Coordinates of C-alpha atoms in Angstrom, one line a residue:
M7 CA -17.3 -12.5 42.5
P8 CA -15.2 -15.7 42.9
H9 CA -16.2 -18.0 45.6
V10 CA -14.3 -18.4 48.9
P11 CA -12.6 -21.8 49.1
P12 CA -14.3 -24.2 51.5
D13 CA -11.4 -24.4 53.9
I14 CA -11.3 -20.6 54.6
P15 CA -14.2 -20.6 57.1
G16 CA -12.2 -23.2 59.1
Q17 CA -9.2 -20.9 59.1
L18 CA -11.4 -18.1 60.5
A19 CA -12.0 -19.8 63.8
S20 CA -10.8 -17.5 66.6
K21 CA -10.0 -18.0 70.2
G22 CA -12.2 -16.5 73.0
P23 CA -15.8 -16.9 74.0
M24 CA -17.0 -17.3 70.5
G25 CA -14.3 -19.7 69.5
S26 CA -16.3 -22.9 70.1
L27 CA -19.3 -21.6 68.0
E28 CA -17.1 -20.6 65.1
T29 CA -15.3 -24.0 65.2
S30 CA -18.7 -25.8 65.1
R31 CA -19.8 -23.5 62.2
A32 CA -16.6 -24.3 60.3
W33 CA -17.1 -28.0 60.9
L34 CA -20.7 -27.9 59.7
L35 CA -19.7 -26.0 56.5
R36 CA -17.0 -28.5 55.7
R37 CA -19.5 -31.3 56.1
L38 CA -22.0 -29.5 53.8
D39 CA -19.3 -28.9 51.2
G40 CA -18.5 -32.6 51.3
L41 CA -22.0 -33.2 49.8
L42 CA -21.4 -30.9 46.8
S43 CA -19.7 -31.4 43.5
E44 CA -16.3 -29.8 42.7
S45 CA -18.0 -27.3 40.4
L46 CA -20.5 -26.2 43.1
R47 CA -17.6 -25.8 45.6
R48 CA -15.9 -23.5 43.2
A49 CA -19.0 -21.6 42.3
P50 CA -19.5 -17.9 43.1
L51 CA -20.4 -17.0 46.7
S52 CA -24.2 -16.7 46.2
A53 CA -24.4 -20.0 44.3
L54 CA -22.2 -21.7 46.9
T55 CA -24.4 -20.5 49.8
R56 CA -27.6 -21.7 47.9
A57 CA -26.0 -25.1 47.3
R58 CA -25.1 -25.4 51.0
V59 CA -28.6 -24.5 52.1
L60 CA -30.1 -27.0 49.6
A61 CA -27.8 -29.8 50.9
A62 CA -28.7 -29.0 54.6
A63 CA -32.4 -28.7 53.8
T64 CA -32.5 -32.0 52.0
C65 CA -30.7 -33.8 54.8
V66 CA -33.1 -32.3 57.4
L67 CA -36.2 -33.0 55.4
L68 CA -35.0 -36.5 54.6
L69 CA -34.5 -37.2 58.3
L70 CA -37.9 -35.7 59.3
N71 CA -39.6 -37.6 56.5
V72 CA -38.1 -40.9 57.6
L73 CA -39.0 -40.3 61.2
Y74 CA -42.6 -39.3 60.2
T75 CA -43.0 -42.4 58.0
L76 CA -41.7 -44.8 60.7
S77 CA -43.8 -43.2 63.5
L78 CA -47.0 -43.1 61.4
Q79 CA -50.0 -45.1 62.8
P80 CA -52.4 -45.6 59.9
P81 CA -56.0 -47.0 60.3
S82 CA -54.9 -50.2 58.5
D83 CA -51.8 -52.0 57.6
E84 CA -52.0 -51.2 53.9
W85 CA -48.8 -50.0 52.3
I86 CA -50.5 -47.0 50.6
W87 CA -50.6 -45.1 53.9
R88 CA -46.8 -45.1 54.0
A89 CA -46.3 -44.4 50.2
P90 CA -46.0 -40.5 50.6
G91 CA -43.2 -40.8 53.0
G92 CA -41.4 -43.6 51.1
F93 CA -41.5 -41.9 47.7
G94 CA -40.6 -38.5 49.3
S95 CA -37.6 -40.0 50.9
L96 CA -36.4 -41.5 47.6
G97 CA -36.8 -38.2 45.9
M98 CA -34.8 -36.4 48.6
L99 CA -32.1 -39.1 48.4
G100 CA -31.9 -38.6 44.6
A101 CA -31.5 -34.8 45.2
L102 CA -28.5 -35.5 47.4
L103 CA -27.0 -37.7 44.8
L104 CA -27.5 -35.1 42.1
L105 CA -25.7 -32.5 44.2
R106 CA -22.5 -34.6 44.0
R107 CA -22.6 -34.5 40.2
V108 CA -24.2 -31.3 38.8
R109 CA -22.9 -27.9 38.1
S110 CA -26.1 -26.1 39.1
T111 CA -28.6 -26.5 41.9
T112 CA -31.7 -26.3 39.7
A113 CA -32.2 -30.0 39.1
P114 CA -31.7 -31.1 42.8
A115 CA -33.9 -28.2 43.9
L116 CA -36.7 -29.2 41.5
L117 CA -36.4 -32.8 42.7
L118 CA -36.6 -31.8 46.3
C119 CA -39.6 -29.5 45.8
A120 CA -41.4 -32.2 43.7
S121 CA -40.9 -34.8 46.4
M122 CA -42.4 -32.4 49.0
L123 CA -45.3 -31.6 46.7
W124 CA -45.9 -35.3 46.1
G125 CA -45.9 -36.1 49.8
I126 CA -48.3 -33.3 50.7
G127 CA -50.6 -34.0 47.7
F128 CA -50.8 -37.7 48.5
T129 CA -51.5 -37.0 52.1
L130 CA -54.4 -34.6 51.2
V131 CA -56.0 -37.3 49.2
L132 CA -55.6 -40.0 51.9
Y133 CA -56.3 -37.7 54.9
W134 CA -58.9 -35.2 53.9
N135 CA -59.0 -33.0 56.9
S136 CA -59.4 -29.3 57.4
Y137 CA -56.3 -29.3 59.6
I138 CA -54.0 -30.4 56.7
S139 CA -54.8 -27.4 54.5
T140 CA -53.5 -25.1 57.2
H141 CA -50.6 -27.3 58.3
A142 CA -47.2 -25.6 58.9
T143 CA -45.5 -28.1 56.4
L144 CA -47.1 -26.2 53.5
M145 CA -45.0 -23.1 54.5
L146 CA -41.9 -25.0 53.4
L147 CA -42.8 -25.2 49.7
P148 CA -43.1 -21.4 48.9
A149 CA -40.0 -20.7 51.0
F150 CA -37.9 -23.4 49.2
G151 CA -39.4 -22.4 45.8
V152 CA -38.4 -18.8 46.1
Y153 CA -35.0 -19.3 47.6
L154 CA -33.8 -22.4 45.7
L155 CA -35.6 -21.9 42.3
G156 CA -36.1 -18.1 42.1
P157 CA -39.2 -15.9 42.3
R158 CA -40.8 -17.1 39.0
K159 CA -40.4 -20.8 39.6
G160 CA -41.2 -20.3 43.3
L161 CA -44.5 -18.6 42.3
L162 CA -45.3 -21.5 40.0
L163 CA -44.6 -24.0 42.8
T164 CA -46.8 -21.9 45.1
L165 CA -49.7 -21.8 42.6
L166 CA -49.5 -25.6 42.2
T167 CA -49.7 -26.0 45.9
I168 CA -52.7 -23.7 46.1
L169 CA -54.3 -25.5 43.2
L170 CA -53.8 -28.8 44.9
M171 CA -55.1 -27.6 48.3
G172 CA -57.9 -25.4 47.2
I173 CA -59.3 -27.1 44.1
V174 CA -58.1 -30.7 43.4
A175 CA -58.4 -32.2 46.9
P176 CA -61.9 -30.7 47.6
F177 CA -63.1 -31.7 44.2
L178 CA -62.0 -35.3 44.7
H179 CA -63.8 -35.5 48.0
L180 CA -67.0 -33.9 46.9
H181 CA -67.5 -35.6 43.6
F182 CA -65.8 -39.0 44.0
G183 CA -67.0 -39.7 47.5
L184 CA -63.6 -39.8 49.1
T185 CA -64.1 -39.5 52.8
A186 CA -61.5 -38.9 55.5
P187 CA -61.0 -41.5 58.2
P188 CA -62.3 -40.6 61.6
T189 CA -60.0 -38.2 63.4
S190 CA -58.4 -40.0 66.3
P191 CA -56.4 -38.5 69.2
A192 CA -53.3 -40.2 67.9
F193 CA -53.7 -38.7 64.4
L194 CA -54.2 -35.2 65.8
R195 CA -51.1 -35.7 68.0
M196 CA -49.2 -36.7 64.9
L197 CA -50.4 -33.6 63.1
H198 CA -49.2 -31.4 65.9
V199 CA -45.9 -33.1 66.1
A200 CA -45.4 -32.7 62.3
S201 CA -46.4 -29.0 62.5
S202 CA -43.8 -28.5 65.3
M203 CA -41.2 -30.3 63.3
A204 CA -42.0 -28.2 60.2
L205 CA -41.6 -25.0 62.2
L206 CA -38.4 -26.3 63.7
S207 CA -37.2 -27.2 60.2
I208 CA -38.0 -23.6 59.0
W209 CA -35.9 -22.2 61.8
L210 CA -33.1 -24.8 61.2
L211 CA -33.0 -24.0 57.5
G212 CA -32.8 -20.3 58.3
A213 CA -30.0 -20.9 60.8
L214 CA -28.2 -23.0 58.2
H215 CA -28.5 -20.2 55.7
S216 CA -27.3 -17.7 58.2
T217 CA -24.4 -19.9 59.1
A218 CA -23.4 -20.4 55.5
Q219 CA -23.9 -16.7 54.7
S220 CA -22.0 -15.7 57.8
G221 CA -19.0 -18.0 57.1
A222 CA -18.9 -16.8 53.6
Q223 CA -19.2 -13.2 54.7
E224 CA -16.3 -13.6 57.1
A225 CA -14.3 -15.2 54.4
L226 CA -15.3 -12.4 52.0
E227 CA -14.2 -9.8 54.6
R228 CA -10.9 -11.6 55.0
T229 CA -10.4 -11.7 51.3
L230 CA -11.4 -8.1 50.9
K231 CA -8.9 -7.2 53.6
E232 CA -6.2 -9.1 51.8
L233 CA -7.2 -7.4 48.6
R234 CA -7.0 -4.0 50.3
D235 CA -3.6 -4.8 51.6
T236 CA -2.5 -5.9 48.2
E237 CA -4.0 -2.8 46.7
R238 CA -2.1 -0.6 49.2
K239 CA 1.2 -2.4 48.3
L240 CA 0.5 -2.1 44.6
T241 CA -0.4 1.6 45.0
S242 CA 2.8 2.2 46.9
L243 CA 4.8 0.5 44.2
F244 CA 2.8 2.3 41.5
E245 CA 3.4 5.7 43.1
N246 CA 6.9 5.3 44.4
T247 CA 8.5 4.2 41.1
D248 CA 10.4 6.9 39.1
D249 CA 9.0 5.5 35.9
M250 CA 5.9 7.1 34.3
L251 CA 3.0 4.6 34.4
C252 CA -0.6 4.9 33.3
S253 CA -3.4 2.8 31.9
L254 CA -5.8 3.6 29.1
D255 CA -9.1 2.2 27.8
A256 CA -9.7 1.0 24.3
E257 CA -10.5 4.6 23.2
G258 CA -7.2 5.9 24.5
R259 CA -8.8 7.6 27.5
L260 CA -6.9 7.8 30.8
L261 CA -7.9 5.4 33.5
I262 CA -5.2 5.9 36.1
A263 CA -1.7 7.6 36.2
N264 CA 1.0 7.7 38.9
T265 CA 2.6 10.8 40.2
A266 CA 5.7 10.6 38.0
M267 CA 3.4 10.4 34.9
K268 CA 1.4 13.4 36.1
Q269 CA 4.5 15.5 36.7
A270 CA 6.1 14.6 33.4
F271 CA 2.8 15.3 31.6
A272 CA 2.5 18.7 33.3
Q273 CA 6.0 19.7 32.4
R274 CA 5.4 18.9 28.7
F275 CA 1.9 20.2 28.2
G276 CA 1.5 22.7 31.1
Q277 CA -1.4 20.8 32.7
E278 CA -2.0 17.5 34.5
P279 CA -3.7 14.7 32.7
V280 CA -7.5 14.4 33.2
I281 CA -9.0 11.0 34.1
G282 CA -11.5 10.0 31.4
Q283 CA -9.9 12.3 28.8
R284 CA -7.8 11.2 25.8
L285 CA -4.2 11.1 27.0
F286 CA -2.7 13.2 24.3
A287 CA -5.6 15.6 23.9
P288 CA -3.4 18.7 24.6
A289 CA -0.9 17.6 22.0
P290 CA -0.8 18.9 18.4
P291 CA -3.0 16.9 15.9
A292 CA 0.0 15.2 14.2
T293 CA 1.1 13.9 17.6
Q294 CA -2.4 12.7 18.5
E295 CA -2.7 10.8 15.1
L296 CA 0.7 9.2 15.7
W297 CA -0.2 7.9 19.1
A298 CA -3.6 6.8 17.9
A299 CA -1.9 4.6 15.3
R300 CA 0.3 3.2 18.0
F301 CA -2.6 2.5 20.2
R302 CA -4.4 0.7 17.4
Q303 CA -1.4 -1.6 17.0
V304 CA -1.4 -2.4 20.7
L305 CA -5.1 -3.1 20.7
Q306 CA -4.4 -5.7 17.9
G307 CA -2.3 -7.6 20.4
E308 CA 1.2 -6.2 19.6
R309 CA 3.7 -4.9 22.2
L310 CA 5.6 -1.8 21.2
K311 CA 8.9 -0.5 22.6
L312 CA 10.2 2.8 21.2
E313 CA 12.2 5.9 22.1
V314 CA 10.3 9.2 22.1
E315 CA 12.4 12.4 21.9
Y316 CA 11.1 15.9 22.5
R317 CA 12.4 19.2 23.7
E318 CA 11.5 21.2 26.8
G319 CA 12.9 24.6 26.0
E320 CA 16.6 24.1 25.2
T321 CA 16.7 20.7 27.0
R322 CA 16.5 17.5 25.0
V323 CA 14.4 14.7 26.7
V324 CA 14.5 11.1 25.6
L325 CA 11.9 8.6 26.9
E326 CA 12.0 4.9 26.6
T327 CA 8.3 4.0 26.1
S328 CA 6.6 0.6 26.3
L329 CA 3.0 -0.1 25.3
S330 CA 1.4 -3.4 26.3
P331 CA -2.2 -4.6 25.8
I332 CA -4.5 -5.2 28.8
R333 CA -6.4 -8.4 28.0
G334 CA -9.8 -9.4 29.2
E335 CA -11.0 -12.9 30.3
D336 CA -11.5 -13.9 26.7
G337 CA -7.9 -12.8 25.8
V338 CA -9.1 -9.8 23.7
P339 CA -7.2 -6.5 24.4
Q340 CA -9.4 -4.1 26.2
G341 CA -7.0 -1.4 27.3
I342 CA -3.3 -0.3 27.2
V343 CA -0.6 0.0 29.8
L344 CA 1.9 2.8 29.0
L345 CA 5.3 2.8 30.8
G346 CA 7.8 5.6 30.2
R347 CA 11.3 5.9 31.5
D348 CA 13.5 9.0 31.2
I349 CA 16.8 7.8 29.6
T350 CA 18.1 11.2 28.7
A351 CA 21.1 10.8 31.0
R352 CA 21.8 7.4 29.6
K353 CA 21.7 8.6 26.0
E354 CA 24.0 11.5 26.8
A355 CA 26.4 9.0 28.5
E356 CA 26.2 6.8 25.4
T357 CA 27.0 9.7 23.2
R358 CA 30.0 10.6 25.4
L359 CA 31.0 7.0 25.4
G360 CA 30.8 6.9 21.6
E361 CA 33.0 10.0 21.4
M362 CA 35.4 8.4 23.8
H363 CA 35.4 5.2 21.8
R364 CA 36.2 7.1 18.6
T365 CA 38.9 9.0 20.4
L366 CA 40.3 5.7 21.7
V367 CA 40.2 4.2 18.2
D368 CA 42.1 7.2 16.9
V369 CA 44.7 6.9 19.7
S370 CA 44.9 3.2 19.2
R371 CA 45.4 3.7 15.5
Q372 CA 48.1 6.2 16.1
A373 CA 49.7 3.9 18.7
G374 CA 49.5 1.1 16.2
M375 CA 51.2 3.2 13.6
A376 CA 53.9 4.2 16.1
E377 CA 54.3 0.5 17.0
I378 CA 54.6 -0.4 13.3
A379 CA 57.1 2.3 12.8
T380 CA 59.1 1.0 15.8
G381 CA 58.9 -2.5 14.5
V382 CA 60.1 -1.4 11.1
L383 CA 63.0 0.5 12.6
H384 CA 63.9 -2.4 14.9
N385 CA 63.8 -5.0 12.2
V386 CA 65.4 -2.8 9.6
G387 CA 68.0 -1.8 12.1
N388 CA 69.0 -5.4 12.8
T389 CA 69.4 -6.0 9.1
L390 CA 71.2 -2.7 8.5
N391 CA 73.9 -3.9 11.0
S392 CA 74.7 -6.8 8.7
V393 CA 74.4 -4.6 5.6
N394 CA 76.7 -2.0 7.1
I395 CA 79.3 -4.6 7.9
S396 CA 79.1 -6.0 4.4
A397 CA 79.4 -2.6 2.9
H398 CA 82.5 -1.8 5.0
L399 CA 84.1 -5.1 4.0
I400 CA 83.4 -4.4 0.3
S401 CA 84.8 -0.9 0.7
D402 CA 87.9 -2.2 2.5
G403 CA 88.4 -4.9 -0.2
L404 CA 88.1 -2.4 -3.0
R405 CA 90.5 -0.1 -1.2
K406 CA 93.0 -2.9 -0.8
L407 CA 92.9 -4.1 -4.4
R408 CA 96.5 -4.2 -5.8
L409 CA 95.7 -1.9 -8.7
S410 CA 99.0 0.0 -8.2
G411 CA 101.0 -3.2 -9.2
I412 CA 99.0 -3.4 -12.4
G413 CA 99.9 0.2 -13.1
R414 CA 103.6 -0.3 -12.6
T415 CA 103.5 -3.5 -14.7
T416 CA 101.7 -1.6 -17.5
R417 CA 104.3 1.3 -17.4
L418 CA 107.2 -1.3 -17.4
L419 CA 105.8 -3.0 -20.5
H420 CA 105.2 0.3 -22.2
E421 CA 108.9 1.2 -21.7
H422 CA 110.1 -2.0 -23.2
S423 CA 107.4 -2.3 -25.8
R424 CA 110.0 -2.3 -28.7
E425 CA 112.2 -5.0 -27.1
L426 CA 109.8 -7.3 -25.3
G427 CA 111.6 -10.4 -26.3
P428 CA 115.0 -9.5 -24.8
F429 CA 113.2 -7.9 -21.9
F430 CA 111.4 -11.1 -20.9
T431 CA 114.5 -13.3 -21.5
Q432 CA 117.5 -11.2 -20.4
D433 CA 116.2 -8.5 -18.1
P434 CA 115.7 -9.8 -14.5
R435 CA 112.6 -7.7 -14.1
G436 CA 111.1 -9.1 -17.2
Q437 CA 111.9 -12.6 -16.1
Q438 CA 110.0 -12.0 -12.8
L439 CA 107.0 -10.3 -14.5
L440 CA 105.2 -13.4 -15.6
P441 CA 105.3 -15.1 -12.1
Y442 CA 104.2 -11.7 -10.6
L443 CA 101.2 -11.5 -12.9
Q444 CA 100.2 -15.0 -12.1
A445 CA 100.4 -14.3 -8.4
L446 CA 98.5 -11.0 -8.9
S447 CA 95.8 -12.8 -10.8
R448 CA 95.3 -15.3 -8.1
E449 CA 95.0 -12.6 -5.4
L450 CA 92.6 -10.6 -7.5
R451 CA 90.5 -13.6 -8.1
E452 CA 90.4 -14.4 -4.3
E453 CA 89.6 -10.8 -3.5
Q454 CA 86.9 -10.8 -6.2
E455 CA 85.3 -13.9 -4.7
A456 CA 85.3 -12.4 -1.2
L457 CA 83.8 -9.2 -2.6
M458 CA 81.2 -11.2 -4.5
K459 CA 80.3 -13.1 -1.3
E460 CA 79.9 -9.8 0.6
T461 CA 77.9 -8.4 -2.3
V462 CA 75.5 -11.4 -2.1
S463 CA 75.2 -10.9 1.7
L464 CA 74.6 -7.1 1.1
T465 CA 72.0 -7.9 -1.5
E466 CA 70.2 -10.4 0.8
G467 CA 70.2 -7.8 3.6
I468 CA 68.7 -5.2 1.2
D469 CA 66.1 -7.7 0.0
H470 CA 65.1 -8.5 3.6
I471 CA 64.8 -4.7 4.3
K472 CA 62.6 -4.4 1.3
A473 CA 60.4 -7.3 2.4
I474 CA 60.0 -5.9 5.9
I475 CA 59.0 -2.5 4.5
N476 CA 56.6 -4.1 2.0
M477 CA 55.1 -6.3 4.8
Q478 CA 54.5 -3.3 7.1
Q479 CA 53.1 -1.2 4.3
K480 CA 50.5 -3.9 3.8
H481 CA 49.8 -4.2 7.6
A482 CA 46.1 -4.7 7.0
R483 CA 47.0 -8.3 6.1
T484 CA 47.5 -10.6 9.1
V485 CA 49.9 -12.8 7.1
G486 CA 52.3 -12.3 4.2
A487 CA 52.7 -14.5 1.2
M488 CA 52.8 -18.2 2.0
E489 CA 55.8 -20.1 0.7
T490 CA 57.2 -23.6 0.9
V491 CA 60.2 -23.2 3.2
S492 CA 63.1 -25.4 4.3
V493 CA 63.6 -24.4 7.9
P494 CA 67.3 -25.5 8.1
Q495 CA 68.1 -23.5 5.0
L496 CA 66.3 -20.5 6.3
I497 CA 68.3 -20.7 9.5
D498 CA 71.5 -20.8 7.5
E499 CA 70.4 -17.6 5.7
A500 CA 69.7 -15.9 9.0
L501 CA 73.1 -17.1 10.4
R502 CA 74.8 -15.7 7.2
L503 CA 73.3 -12.3 7.9
H504 CA 74.9 -12.4 11.4
A505 CA 78.1 -14.3 10.3
V506 CA 80.5 -11.3 10.6
S507 CA 79.4 -10.2 14.0
F508 CA 79.5 -13.8 15.3
E509 CA 83.1 -14.3 13.9
R510 CA 84.3 -11.0 15.5
M511 CA 82.9 -12.1 18.9
S512 CA 84.3 -15.7 18.4
I513 CA 80.9 -17.2 18.9
R514 CA 80.9 -20.9 18.1
I515 CA 77.8 -22.1 16.2
E516 CA 76.5 -25.6 16.8
R517 CA 73.9 -27.0 14.5
D518 CA 71.6 -30.0 15.3
F519 CA 69.2 -30.2 12.4
A520 CA 66.9 -33.3 12.2
A521 CA 65.4 -34.4 9.0
V522 CA 62.2 -32.3 8.9
P523 CA 59.7 -31.8 6.1
L524 CA 59.2 -28.6 4.2
I525 CA 56.5 -26.3 5.7
V526 CA 54.2 -23.7 4.1
T527 CA 54.5 -20.5 6.0
D528 CA 55.3 -16.8 5.7
R529 CA 59.0 -16.9 4.9
H530 CA 59.9 -13.3 5.7
R531 CA 58.0 -13.3 9.0
L532 CA 59.8 -16.5 10.1
L533 CA 63.1 -15.0 9.0
Q534 CA 62.3 -11.9 11.0
I535 CA 61.7 -14.1 14.1
L536 CA 65.0 -16.0 13.6
L537 CA 66.9 -12.7 13.1
N538 CA 65.5 -11.3 16.3
L539 CA 66.3 -14.5 18.3
L540 CA 69.9 -14.6 16.9
N541 CA 70.4 -10.9 17.6
N542 CA 69.1 -11.4 21.2
A543 CA 71.5 -14.4 21.6
R544 CA 74.4 -12.3 20.3
Q545 CA 73.6 -9.5 22.8
A546 CA 73.4 -12.0 25.6
L547 CA 76.7 -13.5 24.7
A548 CA 78.4 -10.1 24.3
G549 CA 77.8 -9.3 27.9
S550 CA 78.7 -12.7 29.3
E551 CA 81.9 -13.8 31.1
P552 CA 82.6 -17.2 29.5
K553 CA 85.4 -17.2 26.9
D554 CA 83.8 -20.3 25.2
K555 CA 80.7 -18.6 23.8
R556 CA 78.4 -21.0 22.2
L557 CA 75.2 -20.7 20.2
R558 CA 73.3 -23.9 19.6
L559 CA 70.5 -24.3 17.0
R560 CA 68.2 -27.3 17.0
V561 CA 65.4 -28.3 14.6
G562 CA 63.1 -31.3 15.0
L563 CA 59.6 -32.6 15.2
A564 CA 57.5 -32.3 18.4
E565 CA 56.5 -35.5 20.2
A566 CA 52.8 -34.5 20.0
G567 CA 53.0 -34.5 16.2
G568 CA 51.9 -32.0 13.7
Q569 CA 54.4 -29.4 14.9
L570 CA 58.0 -28.5 14.2
F571 CA 60.3 -26.8 16.8
I572 CA 63.2 -24.5 16.5
E573 CA 65.5 -24.0 19.5
V574 CA 68.0 -21.2 19.9
S575 CA 70.2 -21.8 23.0
D576 CA 73.1 -19.7 24.3
N577 CA 75.4 -19.8 27.3
G578 CA 75.2 -16.1 27.8
Q579 CA 73.9 -13.8 30.6
G580 CA 70.7 -15.8 31.2
I581 CA 67.4 -14.5 32.6
A582 CA 66.2 -14.1 36.2
P583 CA 63.2 -16.2 37.1
E584 CA 61.1 -13.1 38.0
H585 CA 61.7 -11.6 34.5
L586 CA 60.5 -14.7 32.6
P587 CA 56.7 -14.0 32.9
R588 CA 57.2 -10.4 31.4
L589 CA 59.8 -11.3 28.8
F590 CA 57.4 -11.0 25.8
T591 CA 55.6 -7.9 27.1
Q592 CA 56.0 -4.8 25.0
G593 CA 58.6 -2.4 26.4
F594 CA 60.1 -4.8 28.8
T595 CA 63.9 -5.1 28.6
T596 CA 66.9 -5.6 30.9
K597 CA 69.4 -4.1 28.5
K598 CA 70.5 -0.5 29.0
E599 CA 70.2 0.3 25.3
G600 CA 67.2 -2.0 24.6
H601 CA 63.7 -1.0 23.9
G602 CA 61.8 -4.2 24.6
F603 CA 60.2 -4.6 21.2
G604 CA 62.0 -7.5 19.3
L605 CA 60.8 -10.4 21.5
H606 CA 57.3 -8.8 21.8
V607 CA 56.9 -8.6 18.0
S608 CA 58.4 -12.1 17.6
A609 CA 55.8 -13.6 20.0
L610 CA 53.0 -11.8 18.1
S611 CA 54.3 -13.0 14.8
A612 CA 54.5 -16.6 16.1
A613 CA 50.9 -16.4 17.3
E614 CA 49.7 -15.1 14.0
M615 CA 51.4 -18.0 12.3
N616 CA 49.5 -20.4 14.6
G617 CA 52.7 -21.0 16.5
R618 CA 54.1 -20.2 19.9
L619 CA 57.3 -18.7 21.2
T620 CA 58.5 -19.6 24.7
C621 CA 61.7 -19.1 26.8
A622 CA 63.4 -21.1 29.5
S623 CA 66.4 -20.1 31.6
P624 CA 68.0 -21.8 34.7
G625 CA 68.9 -18.3 36.0
V626 CA 71.3 -15.4 35.7
G627 CA 74.6 -16.4 34.1
Q628 CA 73.4 -19.8 32.9
G629 CA 72.2 -19.0 29.4
A630 CA 68.7 -19.2 27.9
T631 CA 66.8 -21.3 25.4
F632 CA 64.1 -19.9 23.1
T633 CA 61.7 -22.4 21.5
L634 CA 59.6 -21.6 18.5
M635 CA 56.8 -24.1 17.7
L636 CA 55.3 -24.0 14.2
P637 CA 52.5 -26.1 12.6
L638 CA 53.6 -28.4 9.8
A639 CA 50.4 -27.7 7.8
P640 CA 49.3 -24.1 7.1
A641 CA 46.3 -22.9 9.0
E642 CA 43.1 -21.9 7.3
A643 CA 42.8 -18.7 9.1
P644 CA 45.4 -16.8 11.2
A645 CA 45.2 -16.9 14.9
E646 CA 44.3 -13.6 16.4
S647 CA 46.7 -12.2 19.0
S648 CA 45.3 -10.8 22.2
G649 CA 47.2 -7.6 22.3
G650 CA 50.3 -5.7 21.1
M651 CA 50.8 -4.4 17.5
S652 CA 48.1 -6.5 15.8
A653 CA 45.5 -5.5 18.4
S654 CA 46.4 -1.9 17.9
I655 CA 46.1 -2.1 14.2
R656 CA 42.6 -3.7 14.4

């Protein structure tokens, strides 16, 4: 049992009639503990009590021995008469010094008893008297020997005392002629005083032992009370938890189990667990062997955490089980703590969550596919407008070709094929034929150039549609093929695709292109963004009031460096301030026939190119400016967008 700290008795002092006594007792114990070493103060309760009694006895005997030596009236002034008291005092003082340094009371107790035996033996030799052999001081040696040194060493000390009193001293007096001095009244008085003091010392030592034992007992009772309170709290916690908890010894036998463990065990095996029996004794042999192997792992110092699944009828039960070793004072595992928690509901919830996740993934994939389809339709639709216009212009040009004039000329030449010379020189129609053919040739050449121009525009539109479809078919890629691009040239290509619609709406194009380096980027993705921005500006200008409709395009380098900016500004309808934060959100639009997808896809594409698309507008009717920021150097990895089409695809 661990010792009670020295200051606990002082804390036990209570108020009332016994308060003063208990305070004095606590004060005395603190003083006695001050004479002990740190090891003795931290010794178990029995060893601490013995050390306190030894310290008190040594102090009392030292005081009595000094008083006896000083008050002694020997028959002569020779120093030998005071030698027993002097040497005895030195031995007792040495015992006190040893108590401050040793871990055990054996050496100080031996020194104290040896000092007492020396003093009594020397006195017997000097003062041979029948009174001395029956003196009360002799009672101290057996008492100290048994209590401080134990029964065996105490018996040895008692036998030495008997040998000295009964054999050695008489033998010296009889055979060596040692005679005792005459007994004087003063000597007899001193013997009686010493006897009284010895009896008083025996009582005092008994009282000191009782005091030390009583204080320690009170401290022990207080500690036991605290331990019982702690035990009640732990038992309450142990029993009130919903988790299954039990402890096992090294053989796997049950030591203790809480109510939850007993109930779960009874539900599974049809009986409650038996204390002292192997925990899984009712289980099949295969289960017993499995758990025995797990117990052996834990007893080797490992900690196990596993999920145990079994069935109760049609019900599936899953337990989260933890096995931990119980270590002794030497750190060697001596038992096992088993903790079980029913996680059936959690596992079912995880299963349902997994199913919901798979469903959400499927829905997200379908939404992504729909979003891709919408993007394809939107981007292809924008390009088809230009393709459709070019196709109509080509059709109109072909329809207006003056092929009828060529036919009439051919018939006229055929009619005069035998007289072509006179026809060209004398006939007025023949004279006009050559200028007519020259004029017709010029017109056909001009119409051919116009048709070729529209054919090139048509081909570019078709190529762009093919690029959009190819890019969306390979939607698993986050970026397309990287190309070295001249941004002003690419803007001109985008303008050419919208040229006819801009001309019909009398939109004036203003270009402000600074000298910028070539950039390496996804050409078709950047062209898609530009087409969306130009189409958005065209729609804004179509519904605006000003007759002077302007579209301004700027290209330059950002002040921060490392970036290129493209600005698309118009003086069209403008954007309300409350709409700006939602402008790039999927599905948001202020147009009656809009679907809110073009700007959303453009912002995502800009982010995937490590760029950024922003918008600024002073307000409704004051136009808007879209700014696209792009890095000059290609990024090592594409930036991931936080939502929209790309997030849906992933």
